[in-house]
Short mmCIF file of C-alpha atoms and ligand atoms in Angstrom, two decimals:
data_model
loop_
_atom_site.label_atom_id
_atom_site.label_comp_id
_atom_site.label_asym_id
_atom_site.label_seq_id
_atom_site.Cartn_x
_atom_site.Cartn_y
_atom_site.Cartn_z
CA MET N 1 -57.17 -41.40 -0.47
CA VAL N 2 -57.81 -42.51 -4.03
CA VAL N 3 -58.58 -46.16 -4.80
CA GLY N 4 -60.10 -47.90 -7.81
CA ALA N 5 -58.89 -51.43 -8.53
CA ARG N 6 -59.01 -54.53 -6.54
CA PRO N 7 -55.41 -54.66 -5.07
CA GLN N 8 -55.96 -51.13 -3.76
CA PHE N 9 -58.99 -52.13 -1.72
CA VAL N 10 -56.84 -54.78 0.06
CA LYS N 11 -54.11 -52.13 0.83
CA ALA N 12 -56.67 -49.49 1.72
CA ALA N 13 -58.20 -51.63 4.50
CA PRO N 14 -55.32 -51.46 6.97
CA LEU N 15 -54.08 -48.12 5.79
CA SER N 16 -57.39 -46.29 5.98
CA ARG N 17 -58.03 -47.68 9.46
CA ALA N 18 -54.61 -46.43 10.66
CA LEU N 19 -55.06 -43.05 9.06
CA ARG N 20 -58.48 -42.49 10.36
CA ARG N 21 -57.16 -42.70 13.90
CA ARG N 22 -54.99 -39.66 13.23
CA VAL N 23 -56.50 -37.51 10.35
CA ARG N 24 -59.76 -36.80 8.60
CA GLN N 25 -59.98 -38.65 5.37
CA VAL N 26 -62.02 -38.51 2.18
CA LEU N 27 -62.02 -41.91 0.41
CA VAL N 28 -62.48 -41.65 -3.35
CA HIS N 29 -63.35 -44.65 -5.56
CA THR N 30 -62.67 -44.01 -9.25
CA GLY N 31 -64.92 -46.91 -10.32
CA GLN N 32 -62.02 -48.56 -12.37
CA HIS N 33 -63.23 -51.90 -10.92
CA TYR N 34 -66.92 -52.09 -10.60
CA ASP N 35 -68.12 -55.75 -10.67
CA ARG N 36 -69.43 -56.70 -7.18
CA ASP N 37 -66.86 -59.39 -6.79
CA MET N 38 -64.04 -57.03 -7.90
CA SER N 39 -64.95 -54.17 -5.59
CA GLN N 40 -67.96 -54.12 -3.19
CA ALA N 41 -67.13 -57.64 -1.97
CA PHE N 42 -63.76 -56.23 -0.68
CA PHE N 43 -65.33 -53.31 1.07
CA ASP N 44 -67.86 -55.61 2.77
CA GLU N 45 -65.40 -58.30 3.77
CA LEU N 46 -62.56 -55.99 5.00
CA GLY N 47 -64.88 -53.47 6.73
CA ILE N 48 -63.67 -50.53 4.62
CA PRO N 49 -66.07 -47.60 5.07
CA PRO N 50 -68.08 -46.78 1.93
CA PRO N 51 -66.28 -44.36 -0.32
CA ASP N 52 -67.15 -40.74 0.25
CA ARG N 53 -67.15 -40.27 -3.49
CA HIS N 54 -67.60 -42.75 -6.24
CA LEU N 55 -66.66 -41.54 -9.72
CA ALA N 56 -68.00 -44.46 -11.68
CA VAL N 57 -65.39 -44.06 -14.46
CA GLY N 58 -65.55 -47.75 -15.53
CA SER N 59 -63.69 -49.43 -18.30
CA ALA N 60 -62.12 -47.74 -21.28
CA SER N 61 -58.78 -47.43 -23.10
CA HIS N 62 -55.93 -46.39 -20.91
CA GLY N 63 -56.02 -42.79 -22.20
CA ALA N 64 -59.76 -42.38 -21.93
CA MET N 65 -59.85 -44.07 -18.47
CA THR N 66 -57.08 -42.05 -17.04
CA GLY N 67 -58.43 -38.88 -18.62
CA ARG N 68 -61.81 -39.27 -17.22
CA MET N 69 -60.36 -40.10 -13.76
CA LEU N 70 -58.15 -37.01 -13.95
CA GLU N 71 -61.11 -34.70 -14.69
CA ALA N 72 -63.35 -36.12 -12.08
CA LEU N 73 -60.59 -36.24 -9.45
CA GLU N 74 -59.62 -32.66 -10.12
CA ALA N 75 -63.15 -31.60 -9.37
CA VAL N 76 -63.29 -33.61 -6.13
CA MET N 77 -59.99 -32.17 -5.08
CA VAL N 78 -60.95 -28.49 -5.91
CA GLU N 79 -64.12 -29.04 -3.89
CA THR N 80 -62.70 -30.84 -0.83
CA ARG N 81 -59.28 -29.11 -0.77
CA PRO N 82 -57.18 -31.93 0.73
CA ARG N 83 -53.81 -31.10 2.36
CA LEU N 84 -52.38 -34.36 1.00
CA VAL N 85 -53.55 -37.05 -1.50
CA VAL N 86 -52.60 -40.69 -0.83
CA VAL N 87 -52.35 -43.03 -3.79
CA LEU N 88 -51.52 -46.74 -3.67
CA GLY N 89 -49.70 -49.15 -6.00
CA ASP N 90 -49.52 -48.77 -9.85
CA THR N 91 -52.93 -48.72 -11.46
CA ASN N 92 -54.42 -46.08 -13.75
CA SER N 93 -56.27 -44.79 -10.56
CA THR N 94 -52.88 -44.30 -8.93
CA LEU N 95 -51.52 -42.24 -11.74
CA ALA N 96 -54.67 -40.16 -12.19
CA GLY N 97 -54.91 -39.38 -8.43
CA ALA N 98 -51.17 -38.34 -8.34
CA LEU N 99 -51.41 -36.16 -11.44
CA ALA N 100 -54.60 -34.45 -10.43
CA ALA N 101 -53.20 -33.56 -7.02
CA ALA N 102 -49.74 -32.45 -8.38
CA LYS N 103 -51.22 -30.13 -10.91
CA LEU N 104 -53.25 -28.54 -8.11
CA GLY N 105 -50.15 -28.15 -6.02
CA ILE N 106 -51.38 -30.72 -3.44
CA PRO N 107 -48.59 -32.94 -2.02
CA VAL N 108 -48.89 -36.64 -2.96
CA ALA N 109 -48.06 -39.64 -0.81
CA HIS N 110 -47.37 -42.85 -2.68
CA VAL N 111 -47.73 -46.11 -0.83
CA GLU N 112 -45.74 -48.91 -2.52
CA ALA N 113 -43.29 -46.49 -3.95
CA GLY N 114 -40.03 -47.42 -5.68
CA LEU N 115 -41.09 -50.66 -7.34
CA ARG N 116 -39.68 -51.26 -10.76
CA SER N 117 -39.82 -54.15 -13.29
CA TYR N 118 -37.86 -52.08 -15.87
CA ASP N 119 -40.25 -53.31 -18.46
CA PRO N 120 -41.50 -50.13 -20.23
CA ALA N 121 -44.16 -52.06 -22.00
CA MET N 122 -46.15 -52.61 -18.84
CA PRO N 123 -48.78 -49.94 -18.13
CA GLU N 124 -48.12 -50.36 -14.40
CA GLU N 125 -44.41 -49.53 -14.88
CA ILE N 126 -45.45 -46.26 -16.57
CA ASN N 127 -47.98 -45.55 -13.75
CA ARG N 128 -45.66 -46.14 -10.79
CA ARG N 129 -42.57 -44.39 -12.33
CA LEU N 130 -44.55 -41.28 -13.09
CA THR N 131 -46.40 -41.36 -9.72
CA ASP N 132 -43.02 -41.63 -7.85
CA HIS N 133 -41.77 -38.58 -9.64
CA LEU N 134 -44.86 -36.66 -8.65
CA SER N 135 -44.75 -37.67 -4.98
CA ARG N 136 -43.50 -35.72 -1.91
CA LEU N 137 -43.83 -38.71 0.47
CA LEU N 138 -42.72 -42.09 -0.87
CA PHE N 139 -43.39 -45.07 1.29
CA CYS N 140 -41.28 -48.00 0.17
CA PRO N 141 -41.97 -51.60 1.14
CA THR N 142 -38.33 -52.86 0.72
CA PRO N 143 -34.72 -51.66 0.63
CA THR N 144 -34.68 -52.43 -3.08
CA ALA N 145 -37.49 -49.97 -3.60
CA VAL N 146 -35.49 -47.30 -1.74
CA ALA N 147 -32.46 -48.11 -3.93
CA ASN N 148 -34.48 -47.85 -7.12
CA LEU N 149 -35.69 -44.41 -6.23
CA ARG N 150 -32.15 -43.37 -5.34
CA ALA N 151 -30.99 -44.44 -8.83
CA GLU N 152 -33.52 -42.13 -10.28
CA GLY N 153 -32.42 -39.24 -8.11
CA ILE N 154 -35.27 -39.43 -5.64
CA THR N 155 -33.99 -39.28 -1.98
CA ARG N 156 -36.20 -36.68 -0.30
CA GLY N 157 -39.40 -37.81 1.51
CA VAL N 158 -38.46 -41.49 1.04
CA HIS N 159 -39.32 -43.87 3.90
CA ARG N 160 -38.91 -47.57 4.15
CA VAL N 161 -42.03 -48.65 6.18
CA GLY N 162 -42.57 -52.40 5.25
CA ASP N 163 -45.36 -53.67 3.18
CA VAL N 164 -49.04 -52.85 3.83
CA MET N 165 -50.07 -56.16 2.31
CA MET N 166 -48.22 -57.88 5.26
CA ASP N 167 -50.50 -55.89 7.59
CA ALA N 168 -53.57 -56.97 5.66
CA VAL N 169 -52.55 -60.67 5.88
CA ARG N 170 -51.82 -60.47 9.59
CA GLN N 171 -55.06 -58.68 10.35
CA ASN N 172 -57.21 -61.23 8.41
CA LEU N 173 -55.52 -64.65 8.29
CA ALA N 174 -57.03 -66.06 11.54
CA ARG N 175 -60.53 -64.91 10.46
CA ALA N 176 -60.11 -66.40 6.97
CA ARG N 177 -59.09 -69.78 8.51
CA ARG N 178 -62.13 -69.81 10.82
CA ARG N 179 -64.53 -69.64 7.87
CA PRO N 180 -65.85 -72.58 5.92
CA ARG N 181 -63.47 -73.58 3.04
CA PRO N 182 -64.17 -71.63 -0.17
CA PRO N 183 -66.74 -73.53 -2.36
CA GLY N 184 -65.05 -76.05 -4.62
CA ALA N 185 -61.63 -75.69 -2.96
CA PRO N 186 -59.81 -79.03 -3.11
CA ALA N 187 -58.18 -80.33 0.10
CA SER N 188 -55.06 -78.49 1.32
CA ARG N 189 -51.87 -79.34 -0.50
CA SER N 190 -53.75 -81.19 -3.28
CA TYR N 191 -53.86 -78.38 -5.80
CA TYR N 192 -52.09 -75.43 -7.39
CA LEU N 193 -53.62 -71.92 -7.38
CA ALA N 194 -53.24 -69.80 -10.49
CA THR N 195 -54.20 -66.15 -11.27
CA LEU N 196 -53.88 -64.39 -14.65
CA HIS N 197 -54.81 -60.89 -15.59
CA ARG N 198 -51.95 -58.89 -16.94
CA GLN N 199 -52.71 -57.21 -20.23
CA GLU N 200 -49.40 -58.59 -21.79
CA ASN N 201 -50.53 -62.16 -20.95
CA VAL N 202 -54.25 -62.08 -21.44
CA ASP N 203 -54.69 -59.86 -24.48
CA ASP N 204 -52.11 -61.83 -26.50
CA PRO N 205 -53.95 -64.95 -27.78
CA ARG N 206 -50.76 -66.95 -28.28
CA ARG N 207 -49.51 -66.24 -24.78
CA LEU N 208 -52.94 -66.85 -23.19
CA THR N 209 -53.35 -70.27 -25.00
CA ALA N 210 -49.80 -71.28 -23.95
CA LEU N 211 -50.38 -70.29 -20.35
CA LEU N 212 -53.73 -72.13 -20.11
CA GLY N 213 -52.13 -75.17 -21.82
CA ALA N 214 -49.33 -75.16 -19.26
CA LEU N 215 -51.83 -74.94 -16.28
CA GLU N 216 -53.84 -77.82 -17.80
CA SER N 217 -50.71 -79.98 -17.99
CA LEU N 218 -49.70 -79.80 -14.33
CA PRO N 219 -49.78 -83.08 -12.31
CA HIS N 220 -52.38 -81.90 -9.81
CA PRO N 221 -55.56 -79.83 -10.16
CA THR N 222 -55.14 -76.13 -10.72
CA VAL N 223 -57.81 -73.65 -9.37
CA LEU N 224 -58.00 -70.53 -11.50
CA PRO N 225 -60.20 -67.73 -10.23
CA LEU N 226 -60.97 -65.77 -13.34
CA HIS N 227 -60.32 -62.03 -13.56
CA PRO N 228 -62.98 -60.29 -15.91
CA ARG N 229 -60.30 -59.42 -18.36
CA THR N 230 -59.30 -63.12 -18.60
CA ARG N 231 -62.86 -64.37 -18.73
CA LYS N 232 -63.57 -62.10 -21.66
CA ALA N 233 -60.40 -63.09 -23.56
CA ILE N 234 -61.11 -66.74 -23.07
CA GLY N 235 -64.66 -66.16 -24.33
CA ARG N 236 -63.54 -64.09 -27.30
CA LEU N 237 -61.09 -66.79 -28.44
CA GLY N 238 -63.57 -69.58 -27.84
CA LEU N 239 -61.02 -71.48 -25.74
CA ARG N 240 -62.03 -74.61 -24.08
CA THR N 241 -60.09 -75.73 -21.02
CA ARG N 242 -59.13 -79.37 -20.48
CA GLY N 243 -57.27 -81.44 -18.00
CA LEU N 244 -57.23 -80.66 -14.29
CA LEU N 245 -57.74 -76.89 -14.67
CA ARG N 246 -60.75 -75.63 -12.68
CA LEU N 247 -62.01 -72.25 -13.54
CA ARG N 248 -64.06 -70.32 -10.98
CA ALA N 249 -65.42 -66.82 -10.24
CA PRO N 250 -62.94 -64.24 -8.58
CA ALA N 251 -62.19 -65.17 -5.05
CA THR N 252 -62.75 -62.77 -2.20
CA TYR N 253 -59.80 -61.63 -0.20
CA LEU N 254 -60.37 -64.08 2.74
CA GLU N 255 -60.94 -66.91 0.22
CA MET N 256 -57.62 -66.01 -1.46
CA LEU N 257 -55.75 -66.20 1.82
CA VAL N 258 -57.05 -69.72 2.38
CA LEU N 259 -56.51 -70.80 -1.21
CA VAL N 260 -52.98 -69.39 -1.32
CA SER N 261 -51.90 -70.85 1.99
CA GLY N 262 -53.33 -74.35 1.17
CA ALA N 263 -51.78 -74.50 -2.39
CA ARG N 264 -48.82 -76.81 -3.30
CA ALA N 265 -47.64 -73.77 -5.32
CA VAL N 266 -49.03 -70.57 -6.75
CA LEU N 267 -48.75 -69.60 -10.44
CA THR N 268 -49.47 -65.96 -11.13
CA ASP N 269 -48.77 -62.86 -13.07
CA SER N 270 -50.01 -60.66 -10.26
CA GLY N 271 -47.58 -58.65 -8.11
CA GLY N 272 -49.81 -58.86 -5.01
CA VAL N 273 -50.43 -62.59 -5.25
CA GLN N 274 -46.57 -63.25 -5.48
CA LYS N 275 -46.25 -61.29 -2.27
CA GLU N 276 -49.24 -63.08 -0.57
CA ALA N 277 -47.66 -66.42 -1.48
CA PHE N 278 -44.31 -65.35 0.00
CA ILE N 279 -45.91 -64.14 3.19
CA LEU N 280 -48.05 -67.33 3.59
CA GLY N 281 -45.08 -69.70 2.89
CA THR N 282 -46.28 -71.09 -0.45
CA PRO N 283 -43.74 -71.33 -3.34
CA CYS N 284 -44.58 -69.25 -6.39
CA VAL N 285 -44.03 -69.47 -10.15
CA THR N 286 -44.35 -66.08 -11.79
CA LEU N 287 -45.90 -66.05 -15.20
CA ARG N 288 -43.88 -63.08 -16.38
CA GLU N 289 -40.22 -62.30 -17.53
CA THR N 290 -39.76 -59.77 -14.75
CA THR N 291 -40.86 -59.04 -11.19
CA GLU N 292 -40.76 -56.07 -8.89
CA TRP N 293 -40.46 -58.34 -5.93
CA VAL N 294 -36.90 -59.42 -6.42
CA GLU N 295 -36.54 -60.39 -2.72
CA THR N 296 -38.91 -63.36 -3.39
CA LEU N 297 -36.44 -64.52 -6.09
CA GLU N 298 -33.43 -64.13 -3.96
CA ALA N 299 -35.00 -66.17 -1.20
CA GLY N 300 -35.66 -69.06 -3.62
CA ALA N 301 -39.38 -68.71 -3.00
CA ASN N 302 -40.31 -67.48 -6.47
CA ARG N 303 -39.28 -68.41 -10.06
CA LEU N 304 -39.80 -66.50 -13.26
CA ALA N 305 -41.17 -68.68 -15.96
CA GLY N 306 -42.83 -66.42 -18.56
CA ALA N 307 -45.41 -68.06 -20.65
CA ASP N 308 -43.27 -71.07 -21.69
CA PRO N 309 -45.07 -74.29 -20.71
CA ALA N 310 -41.92 -76.37 -20.37
CA ARG N 311 -40.27 -73.68 -18.21
CA ILE N 312 -43.48 -73.37 -16.06
CA ARG N 313 -43.61 -77.19 -15.50
CA ARG N 314 -39.92 -77.26 -14.63
CA ALA N 315 -40.26 -74.44 -12.07
CA VAL N 316 -43.17 -76.14 -10.38
CA ARG N 317 -41.24 -79.43 -10.24
CA ASP N 318 -38.07 -77.76 -8.87
CA LEU N 319 -39.92 -75.78 -6.18
CA GLU N 320 -41.87 -78.87 -5.04
CA ARG N 321 -38.68 -80.91 -4.86
CA THR N 322 -36.45 -78.38 -3.09
CA ARG N 323 -39.25 -77.08 -0.67
CA PRO N 324 -37.49 -73.75 0.00
CA ARG N 325 -37.93 -71.98 3.32
CA TRP N 326 -37.76 -68.21 4.00
CA SER N 327 -38.66 -65.49 6.38
CA ALA N 328 -41.24 -62.99 5.01
CA GLY N 329 -41.09 -60.81 8.03
CA ARG N 330 -37.44 -59.89 7.35
CA VAL N 331 -38.39 -58.63 3.89
CA TYR N 332 -41.86 -57.07 4.41
CA GLY N 333 -41.80 -56.19 8.12
CA ARG N 334 -44.05 -57.44 10.96
CA GLY N 335 -47.40 -55.93 9.96
CA GLN N 336 -46.75 -52.35 11.13
CA ALA N 337 -46.42 -50.55 7.79
CA SER N 338 -49.81 -48.86 7.89
CA GLU N 339 -49.16 -47.41 11.38
CA ALA N 340 -45.74 -46.15 10.16
CA VAL N 341 -47.33 -44.52 7.10
CA ALA N 342 -50.11 -42.87 9.23
CA ARG N 343 -47.49 -41.61 11.74
CA LEU N 344 -45.32 -40.12 9.10
CA ILE N 345 -48.28 -38.55 7.26
CA SER N 346 -49.61 -36.93 10.40
CA ARG N 347 -46.07 -35.66 11.23
CA PHE N 348 -45.91 -34.24 7.67
CA LEU N 349 -49.17 -32.50 8.12
CA GLY N 350 -47.86 -30.91 11.26
CA SER N 351 -50.11 -32.14 14.03
CA ALA N 352 -51.54 -35.43 15.06
CA ARG N 353 -55.18 -34.46 14.36
CA THR N 354 -54.88 -32.19 11.38
CA ASP N 355 -57.79 -32.16 8.95
CA VAL N 356 -56.25 -33.52 5.69
CA THR N 357 -59.46 -33.08 3.68
CA ARG N 358 -60.83 -29.58 4.14
CA ARG N 359 -58.16 -27.00 4.57
CA GLY N 360 -59.35 -24.04 6.58
CA ARG N 361 -62.60 -25.55 7.61
C1 UD1 Q 1 -55.81 -53.35 -13.18
C2 UD1 Q 1 -54.47 -52.59 -13.00
C3 UD1 Q 1 -53.39 -53.61 -12.59
C4 UD1 Q 1 -53.88 -54.36 -11.33
C5 UD1 Q 1 -55.26 -55.02 -11.71
C6 UD1 Q 1 -55.80 -55.84 -10.48
C7 UD1 Q 1 -53.99 -50.74 -14.53
C8 UD1 Q 1 -53.37 -50.28 -15.75
N1 UD1 Q 1 -54.00 -51.99 -14.31
O1 UD1 Q 1 -55.66 -54.23 -14.28
O2 UD1 Q 1 -52.23 -52.84 -12.23
O3 UD1 Q 1 -52.90 -55.37 -10.96
O4 UD1 Q 1 -56.18 -53.97 -11.98
O5 UD1 Q 1 -56.98 -56.47 -10.93
O6 UD1 Q 1 -54.61 -49.91 -13.86
N2 UD1 Q 1 -63.37 -55.43 -15.82
C9 UD1 Q 1 -64.68 -55.90 -15.50
N3 UD1 Q 1 -65.14 -55.72 -14.29
C10 UD1 Q 1 -64.40 -54.99 -13.37
C11 UD1 Q 1 -63.13 -54.56 -13.64
C12 UD1 Q 1 -62.58 -54.75 -14.90
O7 UD1 Q 1 -65.30 -56.47 -16.39
O8 UD1 Q 1 -64.87 -54.88 -12.21
C13 UD1 Q 1 -62.83 -55.56 -17.16
C14 UD1 Q 1 -62.79 -54.30 -17.92
O9 UD1 Q 1 -63.91 -54.04 -18.69
C15 UD1 Q 1 -61.50 -54.55 -18.82
C16 UD1 Q 1 -60.73 -55.52 -18.11
O10 UD1 Q 1 -61.53 -56.15 -17.11
O11 UD1 Q 1 -61.90 -55.08 -20.04
C17 UD1 Q 1 -59.48 -54.97 -17.40
O12 UD1 Q 1 -59.76 -53.91 -16.46
P1 UD1 Q 1 -58.73 -52.78 -16.19
O13 UD1 Q 1 -59.24 -51.94 -15.08
O14 UD1 Q 1 -58.39 -52.11 -17.48
O15 UD1 Q 1 -57.31 -53.48 -15.77
P2 UD1 Q 1 -56.98 -54.75 -15.02
O16 UD1 Q 1 -56.60 -55.78 -15.92
O17 UD1 Q 1 -58.03 -55.11 -13.96
#
C-alpha cells in the first residue's frame, strides 16, 4: 500500500488493519507530507504500523515530486514484487503509486475511485482520473462514483463498498470524545471550524485574502488549523488576521473529530473534511466552486460558496437557520468499507492468505 499525504494516513488506518488480517502487506510512505504534525502524529494516534519503506521524497513542483516518487516506488516494487498495489484518494502519491505499478504490469487497486469534480485545473482531478484508468480494482464510496466511472467506460472491477472515512470515524469517535478538549477549542456550538489548503485557494493571493476576510467577518469565532501550505502563503503575503479568526497548528485526527462535531458549521476546501462534517452531523460550507461529494449537497448538508465573502456569509446564515438533517449512513455505509475492500482484494488474489508482497517467496 502506498501512502504519502495526511488524508491517506486516515484512510490507511482502518484499511491497513483489515487487509493485514488477510494478506501480507508492505506499507510505503512516499514522504510527500513530512512535518511531524502532518504525518507521524497520525501514525501514532491511529496505531498505524511504521511504514516498511519511507521514500523521503518531500516537497517539490508537481512534476519533480511525482517523478521522484515514480522512480523510488518502481525500485521498491521491483524489489518486493507485490501481487497488487493499493493506492488511496487523489494525491501525487496516489498517481505515482498507480503509474509505477501499472508500468511493471502489477494490478492496481484504487480506494476512493470514481470521484470527479470535472475541474481540470485541480491537480487532484488529474491524479484520480489517471489513477482510475490505470486500476484493475476500483473501490467506489458512492453510487455517483460508480456512475462517473461508467460514463468513462470503466465497468470492470468496479465495486461500491462505502467510504473508508466512515470506518475511521466510527472506530475513533468515542476515543476522541473521551480525551480532554483540544487546547484552545472554544465551547461546543460557539465557533466555526475552517480548513484551507487547496492550491487554487491558497496560492492565489486575491482568493486567499478574500477567504481570510470572509472568515474574519463571521458572527462567531472561527478556528482555523493551518496547513503548512497556507501558513507559508500567509507569511509570504505578510497578511495579518483580524476579528474572531483564531489560527492554530494543524489538528490531529482525534482533535479534528472533536472540533468538527462541536462546530456550528464547518467551512472548508478539503474533500475529507466535507465528508467528516457530513458524517458527524455538522453543516458545511465548501470554499470551492465544485465538489466531488455531491450527495452532501443533495442532502442539504453542504453549500458551495467559492471564495466570495458575501456568498460564504449567506451560506453560513442559511445553514444555521434551516438546520438541515440527513443520514450519513445511507450515503457512505455503516463503517464496513475497509472489510469489504479487504475481502474483495483477497478474493482477487485467489486465496484468503495470499502473500501480496513477495510473489514466489
Ligand atoms: C496534498 C494533496 C491533496 C490533499 C492534501 C492534504 C496533491 C496534489 N495534493 O496537498 O490532494 O488534499 O495533500 O493535505 O497531492 N508542506 C510542509 N510540510 C508537510 C507537507 C507539506 O511544509 O508536511 C508544504 C510543502 O512544502 C508545500 C505545501 O505544504 O509547499 C503543499 O504540500 P503538497 O504536498 O504539495 O500538497 P498539499 O497542499 O498538502
